[in-house]
CSV table of C-alpha atoms in Angstrom, one decimal:
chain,number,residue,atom,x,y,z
A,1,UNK,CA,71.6,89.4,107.6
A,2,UNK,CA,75.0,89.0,109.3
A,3,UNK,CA,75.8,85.3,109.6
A,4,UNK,CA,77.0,86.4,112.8
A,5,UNK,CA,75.2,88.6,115.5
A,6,UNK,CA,74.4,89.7,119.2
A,7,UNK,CA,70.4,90.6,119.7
A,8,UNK,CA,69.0,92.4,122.4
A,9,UNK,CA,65.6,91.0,121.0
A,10,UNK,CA,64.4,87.2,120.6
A,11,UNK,CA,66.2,84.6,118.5
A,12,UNK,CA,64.7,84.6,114.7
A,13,UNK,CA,65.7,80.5,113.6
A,14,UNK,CA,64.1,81.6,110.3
A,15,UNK,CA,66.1,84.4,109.3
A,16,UNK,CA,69.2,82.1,110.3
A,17,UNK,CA,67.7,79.4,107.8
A,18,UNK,CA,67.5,82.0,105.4
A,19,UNK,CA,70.7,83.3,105.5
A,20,UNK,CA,72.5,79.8,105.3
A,21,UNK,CA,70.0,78.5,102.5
A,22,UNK,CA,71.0,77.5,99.2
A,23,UNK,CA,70.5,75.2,96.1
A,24,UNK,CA,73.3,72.8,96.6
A,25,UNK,CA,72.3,72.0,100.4
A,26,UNK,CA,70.6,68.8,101.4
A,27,UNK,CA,70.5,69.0,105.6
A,28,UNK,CA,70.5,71.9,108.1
A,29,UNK,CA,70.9,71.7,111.4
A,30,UNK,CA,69.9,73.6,114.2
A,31,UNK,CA,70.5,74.3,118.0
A,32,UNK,CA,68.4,76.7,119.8
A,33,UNK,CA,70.2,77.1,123.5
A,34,UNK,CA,67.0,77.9,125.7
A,35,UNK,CA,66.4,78.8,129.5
A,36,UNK,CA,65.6,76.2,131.5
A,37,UNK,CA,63.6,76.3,135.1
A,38,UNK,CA,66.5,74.3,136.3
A,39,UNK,CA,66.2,74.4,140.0
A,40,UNK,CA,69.1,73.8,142.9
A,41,UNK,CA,67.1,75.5,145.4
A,42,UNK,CA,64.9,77.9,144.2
A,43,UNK,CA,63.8,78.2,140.2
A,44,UNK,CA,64.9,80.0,137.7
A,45,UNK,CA,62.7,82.8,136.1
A,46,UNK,CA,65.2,83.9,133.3
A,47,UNK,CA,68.6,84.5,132.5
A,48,UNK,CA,70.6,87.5,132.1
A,49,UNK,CA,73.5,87.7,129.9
A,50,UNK,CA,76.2,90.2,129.1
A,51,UNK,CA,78.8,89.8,126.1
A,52,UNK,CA,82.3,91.9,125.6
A,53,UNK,CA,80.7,92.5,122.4
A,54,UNK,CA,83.7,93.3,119.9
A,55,UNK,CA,85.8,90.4,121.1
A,56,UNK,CA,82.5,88.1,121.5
A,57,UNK,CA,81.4,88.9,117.9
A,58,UNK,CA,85.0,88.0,116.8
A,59,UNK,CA,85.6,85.0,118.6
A,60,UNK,CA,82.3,83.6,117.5
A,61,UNK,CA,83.3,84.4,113.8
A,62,UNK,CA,85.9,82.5,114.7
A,63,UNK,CA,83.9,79.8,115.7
A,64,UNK,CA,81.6,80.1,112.8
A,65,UNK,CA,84.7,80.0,110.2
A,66,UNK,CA,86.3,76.6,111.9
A,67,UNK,CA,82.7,75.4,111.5
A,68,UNK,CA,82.3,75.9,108.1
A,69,UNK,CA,85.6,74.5,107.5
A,70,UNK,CA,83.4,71.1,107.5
A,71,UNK,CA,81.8,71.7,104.3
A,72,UNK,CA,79.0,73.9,105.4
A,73,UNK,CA,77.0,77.4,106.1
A,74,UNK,CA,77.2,78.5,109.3
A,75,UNK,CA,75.1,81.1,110.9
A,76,UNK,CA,75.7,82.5,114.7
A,77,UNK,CA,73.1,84.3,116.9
A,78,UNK,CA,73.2,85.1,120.6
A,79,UNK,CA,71.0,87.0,122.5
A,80,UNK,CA,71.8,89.6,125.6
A,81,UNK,CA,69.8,90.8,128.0
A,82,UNK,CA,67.2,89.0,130.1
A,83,UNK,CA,66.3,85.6,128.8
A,84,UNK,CA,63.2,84.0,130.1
A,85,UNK,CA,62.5,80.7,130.8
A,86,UNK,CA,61.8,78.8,127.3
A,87,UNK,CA,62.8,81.4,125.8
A,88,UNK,CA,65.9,81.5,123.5
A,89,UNK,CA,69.7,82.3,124.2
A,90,UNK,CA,71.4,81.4,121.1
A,91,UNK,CA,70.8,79.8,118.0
A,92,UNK,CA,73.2,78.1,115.5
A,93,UNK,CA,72.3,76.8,111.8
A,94,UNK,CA,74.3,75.2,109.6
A,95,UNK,CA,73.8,73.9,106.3
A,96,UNK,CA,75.5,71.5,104.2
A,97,UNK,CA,74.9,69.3,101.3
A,98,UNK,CA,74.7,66.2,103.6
A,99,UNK,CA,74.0,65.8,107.1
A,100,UNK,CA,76.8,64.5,108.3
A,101,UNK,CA,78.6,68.1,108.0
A,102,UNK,CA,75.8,69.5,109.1
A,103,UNK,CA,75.2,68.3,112.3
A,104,UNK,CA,79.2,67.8,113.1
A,105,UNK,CA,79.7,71.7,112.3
A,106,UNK,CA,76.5,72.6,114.3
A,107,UNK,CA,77.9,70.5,117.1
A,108,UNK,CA,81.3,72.2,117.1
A,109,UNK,CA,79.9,75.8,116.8
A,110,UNK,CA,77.6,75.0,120.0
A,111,UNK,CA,80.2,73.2,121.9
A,112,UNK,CA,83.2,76.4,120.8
A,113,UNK,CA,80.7,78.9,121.4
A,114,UNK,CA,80.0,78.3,124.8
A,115,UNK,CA,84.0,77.3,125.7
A,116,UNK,CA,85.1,80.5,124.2
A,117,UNK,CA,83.1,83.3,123.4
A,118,UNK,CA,82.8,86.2,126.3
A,119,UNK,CA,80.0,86.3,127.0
A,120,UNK,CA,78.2,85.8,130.8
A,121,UNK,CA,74.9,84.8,132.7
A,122,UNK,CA,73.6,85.2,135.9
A,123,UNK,CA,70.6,83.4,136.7
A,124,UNK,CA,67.9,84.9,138.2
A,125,UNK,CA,65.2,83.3,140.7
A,126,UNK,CA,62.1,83.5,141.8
A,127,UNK,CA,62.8,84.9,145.5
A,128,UNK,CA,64.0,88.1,143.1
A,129,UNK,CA,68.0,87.2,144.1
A,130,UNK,CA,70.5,86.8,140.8
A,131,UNK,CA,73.6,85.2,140.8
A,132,UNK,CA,76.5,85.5,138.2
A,133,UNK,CA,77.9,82.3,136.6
A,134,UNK,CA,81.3,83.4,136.1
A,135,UNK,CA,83.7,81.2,138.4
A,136,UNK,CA,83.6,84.1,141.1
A,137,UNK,CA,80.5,84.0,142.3
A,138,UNK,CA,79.2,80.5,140.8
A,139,UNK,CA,80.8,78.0,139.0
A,140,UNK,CA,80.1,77.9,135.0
A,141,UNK,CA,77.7,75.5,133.9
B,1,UNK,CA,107.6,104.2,141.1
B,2,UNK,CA,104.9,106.6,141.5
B,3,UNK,CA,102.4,107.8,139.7
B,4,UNK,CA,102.5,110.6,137.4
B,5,UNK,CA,106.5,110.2,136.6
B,6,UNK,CA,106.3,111.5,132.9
B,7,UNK,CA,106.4,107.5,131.9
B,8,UNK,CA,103.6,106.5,133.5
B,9,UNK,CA,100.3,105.8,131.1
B,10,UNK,CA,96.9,105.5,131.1
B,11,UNK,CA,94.7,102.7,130.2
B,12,UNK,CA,91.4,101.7,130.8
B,13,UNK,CA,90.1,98.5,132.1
B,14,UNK,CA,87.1,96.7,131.0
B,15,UNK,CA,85.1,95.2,133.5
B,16,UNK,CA,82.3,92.3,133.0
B,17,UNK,CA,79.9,89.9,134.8
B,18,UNK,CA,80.8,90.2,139.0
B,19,UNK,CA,83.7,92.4,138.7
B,20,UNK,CA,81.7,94.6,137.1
B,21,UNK,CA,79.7,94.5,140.1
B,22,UNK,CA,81.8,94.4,142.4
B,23,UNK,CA,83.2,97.6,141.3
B,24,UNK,CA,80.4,99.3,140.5
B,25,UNK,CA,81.2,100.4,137.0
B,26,UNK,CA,82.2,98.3,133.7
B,27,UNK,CA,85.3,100.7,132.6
B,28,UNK,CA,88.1,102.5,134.8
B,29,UNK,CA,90.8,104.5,133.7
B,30,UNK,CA,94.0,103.9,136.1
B,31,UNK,CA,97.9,104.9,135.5
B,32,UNK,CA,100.9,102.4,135.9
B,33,UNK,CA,104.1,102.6,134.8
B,34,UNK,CA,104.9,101.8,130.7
B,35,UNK,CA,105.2,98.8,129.9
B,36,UNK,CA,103.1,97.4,132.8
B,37,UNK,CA,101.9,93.7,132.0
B,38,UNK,CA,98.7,93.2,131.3
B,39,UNK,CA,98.4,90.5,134.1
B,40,UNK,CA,99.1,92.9,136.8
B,41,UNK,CA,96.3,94.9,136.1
B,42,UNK,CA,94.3,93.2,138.9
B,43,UNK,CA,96.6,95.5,141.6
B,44,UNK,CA,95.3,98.7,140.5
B,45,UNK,CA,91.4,97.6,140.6
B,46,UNK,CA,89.7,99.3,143.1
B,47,UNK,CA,88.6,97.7,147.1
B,48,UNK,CA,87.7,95.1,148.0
B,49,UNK,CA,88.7,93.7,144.7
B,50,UNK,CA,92.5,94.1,144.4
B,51,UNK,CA,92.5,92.5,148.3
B,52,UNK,CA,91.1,89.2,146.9
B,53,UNK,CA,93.1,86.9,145.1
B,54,UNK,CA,92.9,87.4,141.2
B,55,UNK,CA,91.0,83.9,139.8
B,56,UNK,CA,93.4,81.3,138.9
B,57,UNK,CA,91.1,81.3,135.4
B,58,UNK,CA,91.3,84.9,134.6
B,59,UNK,CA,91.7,85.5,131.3
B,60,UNK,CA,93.1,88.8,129.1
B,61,UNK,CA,92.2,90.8,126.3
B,62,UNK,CA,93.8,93.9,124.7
B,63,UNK,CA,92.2,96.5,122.4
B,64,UNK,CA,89.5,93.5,121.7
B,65,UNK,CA,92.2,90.4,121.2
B,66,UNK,CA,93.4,87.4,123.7
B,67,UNK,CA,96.2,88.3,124.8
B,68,UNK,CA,99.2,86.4,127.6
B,69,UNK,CA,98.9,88.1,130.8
B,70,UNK,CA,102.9,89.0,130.3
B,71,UNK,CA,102.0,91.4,127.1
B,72,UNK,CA,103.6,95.0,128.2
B,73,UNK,CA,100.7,97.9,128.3
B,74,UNK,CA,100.9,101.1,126.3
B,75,UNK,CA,99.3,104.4,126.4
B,76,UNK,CA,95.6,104.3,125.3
B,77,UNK,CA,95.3,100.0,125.7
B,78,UNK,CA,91.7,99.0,126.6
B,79,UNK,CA,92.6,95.9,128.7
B,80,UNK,CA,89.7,93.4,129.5
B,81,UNK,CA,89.8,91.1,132.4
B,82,UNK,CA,87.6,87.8,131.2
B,83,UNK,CA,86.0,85.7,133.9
B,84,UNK,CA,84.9,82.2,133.2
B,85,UNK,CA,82.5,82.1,130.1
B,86,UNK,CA,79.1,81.0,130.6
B,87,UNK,CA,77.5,82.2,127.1
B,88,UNK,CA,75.3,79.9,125.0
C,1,UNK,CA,50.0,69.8,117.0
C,2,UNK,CA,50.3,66.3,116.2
C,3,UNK,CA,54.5,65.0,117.3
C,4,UNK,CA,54.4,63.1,114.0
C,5,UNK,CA,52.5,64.1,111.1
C,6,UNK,CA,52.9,64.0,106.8
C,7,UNK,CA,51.9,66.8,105.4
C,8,UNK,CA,51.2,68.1,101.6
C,9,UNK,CA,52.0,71.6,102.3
C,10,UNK,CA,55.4,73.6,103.8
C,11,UNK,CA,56.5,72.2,106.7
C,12,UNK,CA,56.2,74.6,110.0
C,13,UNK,CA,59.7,74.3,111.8
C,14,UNK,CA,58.0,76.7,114.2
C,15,UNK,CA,55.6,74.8,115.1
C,16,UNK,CA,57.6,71.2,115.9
C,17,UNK,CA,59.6,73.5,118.2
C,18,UNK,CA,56.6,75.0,119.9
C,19,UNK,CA,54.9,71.4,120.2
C,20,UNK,CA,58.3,70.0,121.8
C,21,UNK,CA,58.8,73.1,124.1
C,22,UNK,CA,59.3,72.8,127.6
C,23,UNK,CA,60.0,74.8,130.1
C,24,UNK,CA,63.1,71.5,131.8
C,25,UNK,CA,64.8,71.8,127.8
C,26,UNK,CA,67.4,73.4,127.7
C,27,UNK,CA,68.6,72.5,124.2
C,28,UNK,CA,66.3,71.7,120.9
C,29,UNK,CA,68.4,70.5,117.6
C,30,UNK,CA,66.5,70.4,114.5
C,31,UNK,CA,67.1,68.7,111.7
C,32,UNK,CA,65.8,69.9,108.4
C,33,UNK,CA,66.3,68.1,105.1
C,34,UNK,CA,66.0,70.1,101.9
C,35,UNK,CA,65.6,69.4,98.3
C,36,UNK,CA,69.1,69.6,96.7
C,37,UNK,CA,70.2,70.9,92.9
C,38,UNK,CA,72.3,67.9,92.9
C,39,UNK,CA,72.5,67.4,89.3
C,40,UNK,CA,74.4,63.9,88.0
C,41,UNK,CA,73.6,64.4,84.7
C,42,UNK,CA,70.4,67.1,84.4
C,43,UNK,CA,69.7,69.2,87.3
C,44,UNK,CA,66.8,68.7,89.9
C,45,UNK,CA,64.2,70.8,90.4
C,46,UNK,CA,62.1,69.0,92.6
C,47,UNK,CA,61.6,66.0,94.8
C,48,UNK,CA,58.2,64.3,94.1
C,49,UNK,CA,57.4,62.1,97.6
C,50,UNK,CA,55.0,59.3,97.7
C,51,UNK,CA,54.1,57.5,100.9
C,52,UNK,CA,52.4,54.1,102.4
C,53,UNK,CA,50.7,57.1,104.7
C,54,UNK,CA,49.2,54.7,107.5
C,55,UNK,CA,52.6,52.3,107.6
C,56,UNK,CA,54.8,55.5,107.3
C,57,UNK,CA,53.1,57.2,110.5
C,58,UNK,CA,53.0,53.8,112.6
C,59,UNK,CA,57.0,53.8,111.8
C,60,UNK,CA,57.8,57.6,112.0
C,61,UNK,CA,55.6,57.4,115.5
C,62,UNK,CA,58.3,54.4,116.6
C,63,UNK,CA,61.2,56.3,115.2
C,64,UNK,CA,60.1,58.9,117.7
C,65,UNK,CA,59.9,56.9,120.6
C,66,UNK,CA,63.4,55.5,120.2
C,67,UNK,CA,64.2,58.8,119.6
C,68,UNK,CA,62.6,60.3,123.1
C,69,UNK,CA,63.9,57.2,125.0
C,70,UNK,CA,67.5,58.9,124.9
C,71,UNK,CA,65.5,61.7,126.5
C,72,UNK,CA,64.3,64.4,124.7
C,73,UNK,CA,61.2,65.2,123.5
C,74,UNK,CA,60.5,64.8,119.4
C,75,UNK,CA,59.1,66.0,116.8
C,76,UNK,CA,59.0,64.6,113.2
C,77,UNK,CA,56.9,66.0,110.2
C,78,UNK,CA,57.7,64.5,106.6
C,79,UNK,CA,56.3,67.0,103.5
C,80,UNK,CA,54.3,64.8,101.0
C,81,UNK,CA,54.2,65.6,96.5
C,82,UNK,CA,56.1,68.2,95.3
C,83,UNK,CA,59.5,70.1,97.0
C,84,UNK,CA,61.8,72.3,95.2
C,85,UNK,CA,65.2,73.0,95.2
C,86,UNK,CA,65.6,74.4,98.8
C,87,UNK,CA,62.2,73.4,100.3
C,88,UNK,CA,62.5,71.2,103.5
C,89,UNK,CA,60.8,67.6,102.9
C,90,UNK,CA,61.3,66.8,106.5
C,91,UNK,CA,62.1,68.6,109.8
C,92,UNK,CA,63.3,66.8,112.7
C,93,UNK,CA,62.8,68.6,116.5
C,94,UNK,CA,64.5,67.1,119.5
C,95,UNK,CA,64.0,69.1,122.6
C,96,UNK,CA,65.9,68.0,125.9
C,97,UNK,CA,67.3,69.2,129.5
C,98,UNK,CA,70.9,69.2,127.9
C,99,UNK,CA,72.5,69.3,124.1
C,100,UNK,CA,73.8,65.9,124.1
C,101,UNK,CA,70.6,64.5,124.2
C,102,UNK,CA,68.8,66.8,121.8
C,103,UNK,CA,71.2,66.2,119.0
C,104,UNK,CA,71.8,62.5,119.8
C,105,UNK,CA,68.4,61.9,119.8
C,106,UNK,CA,67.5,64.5,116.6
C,107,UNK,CA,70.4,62.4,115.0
C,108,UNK,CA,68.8,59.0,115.5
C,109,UNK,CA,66.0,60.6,114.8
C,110,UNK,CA,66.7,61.3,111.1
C,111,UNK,CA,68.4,58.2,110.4
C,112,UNK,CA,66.0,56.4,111.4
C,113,UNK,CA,63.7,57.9,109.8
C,114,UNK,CA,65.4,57.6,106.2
C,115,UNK,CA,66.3,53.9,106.6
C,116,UNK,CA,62.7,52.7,108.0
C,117,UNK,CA,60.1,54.9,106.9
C,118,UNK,CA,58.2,53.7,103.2
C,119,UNK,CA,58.2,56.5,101.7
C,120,UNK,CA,59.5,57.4,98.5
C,121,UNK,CA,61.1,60.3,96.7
C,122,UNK,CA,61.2,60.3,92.5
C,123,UNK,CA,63.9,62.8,90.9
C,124,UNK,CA,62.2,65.6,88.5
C,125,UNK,CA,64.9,66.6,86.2
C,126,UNK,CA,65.2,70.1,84.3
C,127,UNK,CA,64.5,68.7,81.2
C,128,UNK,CA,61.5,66.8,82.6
C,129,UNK,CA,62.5,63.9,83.0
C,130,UNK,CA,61.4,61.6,86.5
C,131,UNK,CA,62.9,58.7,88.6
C,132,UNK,CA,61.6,57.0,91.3
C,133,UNK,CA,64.2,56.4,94.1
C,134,UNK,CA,63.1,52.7,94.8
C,135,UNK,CA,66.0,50.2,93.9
C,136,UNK,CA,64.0,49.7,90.7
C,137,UNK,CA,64.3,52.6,88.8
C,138,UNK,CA,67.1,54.2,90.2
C,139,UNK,CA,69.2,53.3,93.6
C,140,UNK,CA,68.2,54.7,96.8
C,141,UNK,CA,70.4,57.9,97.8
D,1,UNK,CA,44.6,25.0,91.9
D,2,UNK,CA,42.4,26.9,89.8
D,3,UNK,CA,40.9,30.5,91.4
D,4,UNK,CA,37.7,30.5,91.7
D,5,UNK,CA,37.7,27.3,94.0
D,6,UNK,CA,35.9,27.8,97.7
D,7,UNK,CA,39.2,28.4,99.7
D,8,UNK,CA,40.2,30.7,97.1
D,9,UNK,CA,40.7,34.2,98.8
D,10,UNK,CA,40.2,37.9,97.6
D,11,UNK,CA,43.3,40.1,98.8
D,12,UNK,CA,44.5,43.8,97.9
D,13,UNK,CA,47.8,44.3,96.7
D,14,UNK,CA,48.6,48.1,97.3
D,15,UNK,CA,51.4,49.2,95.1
D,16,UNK,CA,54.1,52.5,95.4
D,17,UNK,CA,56.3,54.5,93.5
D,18,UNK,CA,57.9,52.8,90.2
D,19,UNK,CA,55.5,49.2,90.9
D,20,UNK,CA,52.3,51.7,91.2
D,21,UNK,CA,53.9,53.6,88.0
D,22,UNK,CA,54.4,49.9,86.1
D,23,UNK,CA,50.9,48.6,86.8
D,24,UNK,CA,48.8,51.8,86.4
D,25,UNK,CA,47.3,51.6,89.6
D,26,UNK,CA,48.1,51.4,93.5
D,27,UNK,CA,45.3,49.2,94.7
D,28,UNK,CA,44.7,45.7,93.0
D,29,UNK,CA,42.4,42.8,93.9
D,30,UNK,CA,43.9,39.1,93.3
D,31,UNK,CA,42.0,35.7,94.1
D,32,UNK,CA,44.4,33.1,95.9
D,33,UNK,CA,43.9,30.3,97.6
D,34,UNK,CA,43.8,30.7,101.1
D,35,UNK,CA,46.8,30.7,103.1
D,36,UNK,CA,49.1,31.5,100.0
D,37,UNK,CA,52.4,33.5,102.1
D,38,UNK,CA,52.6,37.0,101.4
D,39,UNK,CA,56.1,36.8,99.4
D,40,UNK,CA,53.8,35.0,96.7
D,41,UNK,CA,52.1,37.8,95.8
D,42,UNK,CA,54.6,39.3,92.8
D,43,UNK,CA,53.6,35.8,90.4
D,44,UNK,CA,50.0,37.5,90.6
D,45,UNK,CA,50.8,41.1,89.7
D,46,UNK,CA,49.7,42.4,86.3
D,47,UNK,CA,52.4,41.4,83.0
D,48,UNK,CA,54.8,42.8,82.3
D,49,UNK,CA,55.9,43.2,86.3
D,50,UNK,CA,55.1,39.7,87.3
D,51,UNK,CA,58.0,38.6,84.4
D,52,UNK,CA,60.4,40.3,86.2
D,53,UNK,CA,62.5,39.3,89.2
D,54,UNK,CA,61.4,40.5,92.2
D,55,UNK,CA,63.7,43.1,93.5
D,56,UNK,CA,65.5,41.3,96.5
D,57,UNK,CA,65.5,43.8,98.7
D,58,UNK,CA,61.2,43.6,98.5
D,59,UNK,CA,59.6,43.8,101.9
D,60,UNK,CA,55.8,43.3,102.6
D,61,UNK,CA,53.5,45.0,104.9
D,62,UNK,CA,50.1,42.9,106.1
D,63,UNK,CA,47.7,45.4,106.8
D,64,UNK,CA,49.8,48.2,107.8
D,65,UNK,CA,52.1,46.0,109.6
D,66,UNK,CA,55.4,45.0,108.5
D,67,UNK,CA,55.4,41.2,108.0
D,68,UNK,CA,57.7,38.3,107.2
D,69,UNK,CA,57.4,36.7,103.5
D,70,UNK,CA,56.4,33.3,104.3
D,71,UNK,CA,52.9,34.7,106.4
D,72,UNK,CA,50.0,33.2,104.8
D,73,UNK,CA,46.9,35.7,103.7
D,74,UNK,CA,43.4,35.6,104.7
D,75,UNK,CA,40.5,37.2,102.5
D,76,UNK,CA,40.5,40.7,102.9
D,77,UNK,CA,43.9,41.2,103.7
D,78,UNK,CA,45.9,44.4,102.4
D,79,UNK,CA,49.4,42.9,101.8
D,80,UNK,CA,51.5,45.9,100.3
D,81,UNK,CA,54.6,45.6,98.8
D,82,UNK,CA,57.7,47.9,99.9
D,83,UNK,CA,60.3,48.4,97.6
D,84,UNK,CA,63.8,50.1,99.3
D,85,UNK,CA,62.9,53.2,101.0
D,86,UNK,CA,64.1,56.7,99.9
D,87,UNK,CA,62.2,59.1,102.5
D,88,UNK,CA,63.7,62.0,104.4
């Protein structure tokens, strides 16, 4: 499996594990990005996302490479399409022989992934209406 | 300068999130001049869009790579105009 | 599912994740330790784990509580006898509104877990060879 | 004071790791007179452990509670004896 990937179907952590597992690592961490109800005004049923998919893919091997430059294995998924609540939008493993560089490369993939890769939601309620959270017609969060 | 002078080109814009929306389609193929900069791109998008101001975060991309919004165009660029990011 | 449990088979990341799940979390991080090859002198094939079962819950159950009181929900399973090279021995789920928490609290989590829980891990060497990870025998690592 | 006496007490020492691994067992049954503190316990564990010095870093558990060393027994008790922890 591509350490690296867009899905248009759910999230598989386990293939991730797999993919980053070896004999010489002690910790792996994870992050699984899920929908959440949330709630300004009226609740969130899913979200919706939409990736430029060549420059998202590079950008998060990009992301994935400054990772691993922390001593460990780092695996990349993110899902497009509708996302429904508790459901997930991206997950991020990365292994390493101690948890120290596992969780601080896990961390920085997360935190780079969402600052840089293109890739947008909009947020869809339950009164049916869908907003985009792109700085034009919502701010990012 | 006006279009169709034998150094105009043609490039197509990618489109994404609300702009993509808002105009209806997520690629459009428009002719400038050679040499256009990317970051006047936002001039040739179609109403209501090129009436608004461009966001102050807009981002570019050529042919799938950042790139400054002063980067001259050529014939054949895919130019992407990138929104705020909300991925993750 | 239980939120803090030893067990003496695989342990089921899936299932911490579904146990913390919620549909106000928008970010689980997992922590997963695995047996590693290591290898000072002759190389490990396996972790043998030993625990004071009824002490070790009562403590993993507080560990959890710290952990939640930086508010997430958590999860913590610990595998008991025999891991191999590669086989998780613990798995750590923190589920919570935003990231911060989740790994902040997985992190404590995990720490915690290591520095207070009595249990005990022995060494099984290539060449057969055991030692118990206690101070005695060998130093805790 | 001799075992056996009236306020002599029956308590279980419950051994792990290399101490269960040193005295063949993780359960053992030691008379003391009552009220003897918990951090007395090693000078009643089997030879050859109770000849060795024990390991400073030794914590004790009172019937599945951690507990201070100087907390005296009463019959019945479970004291167990923690060496340094290597979980996780």
């Amino acid at each position: 499996m591509a350490l690296v990937s867009l899905r248009h179907d759910p999230l598989r952590v386990d293939e991730l594990i797999a993919a980053t597992a070896g004999p010489d690592h002690g910790g792996i961490a994870v992050f699984i990005g899920t929908t959440r109800r949330d709630a300004d005004r009226t609740e969130v049923v899913a979200l919706e996302y939409e990736a430029y998919e060549e420059l998202a893919l590079a950008e998060l091997e990009a992301v994935a490479a400054e990772a691993e430059a922390l001593g460990a294995r780092v695996a990349i998924s993110h899902r497009l399409g509708r996302v429904a609540v508790g459901e997930a939008s991206i997950a991020i493993v990365a292994a390493a022989a101690h948890r120290p560089a596992a969780f601080a490369a896990c961390r920085l993939a997360i935190d780079e992934a969402k600052r840089r890769a293109p890739i947008w939601k909009r947020t869809v309620h339950a009164d049916g209406t869908a907003v985009w959270r792109d700085g034009v017609s919502a701010p990012v969060s | 300068m006006v279009t169709g002078m034998p150094d105009d080109i043609d490039v197509t814009v990618m489109l994404f999130a609300s702009l993509k929306e808002a105009a209806g389609t997520d690629r459009l193929q428009i002719r400038v001049p050679a040499a256009t900069p990317v970051g006047a791109v936002w001039a040739h998008l179609p109403e209501p869009i090129r009436s608004t101001a461009p966001p102050t975060a807009l981002r570019y991309a050529l042919n799938d790579r950042w790139i400054a919004p002063g980067t001259p165009m050529s014939g054949g660029d895919r130019v992407a105009l990138i929104l705020p990011v909300s991925g993750g």
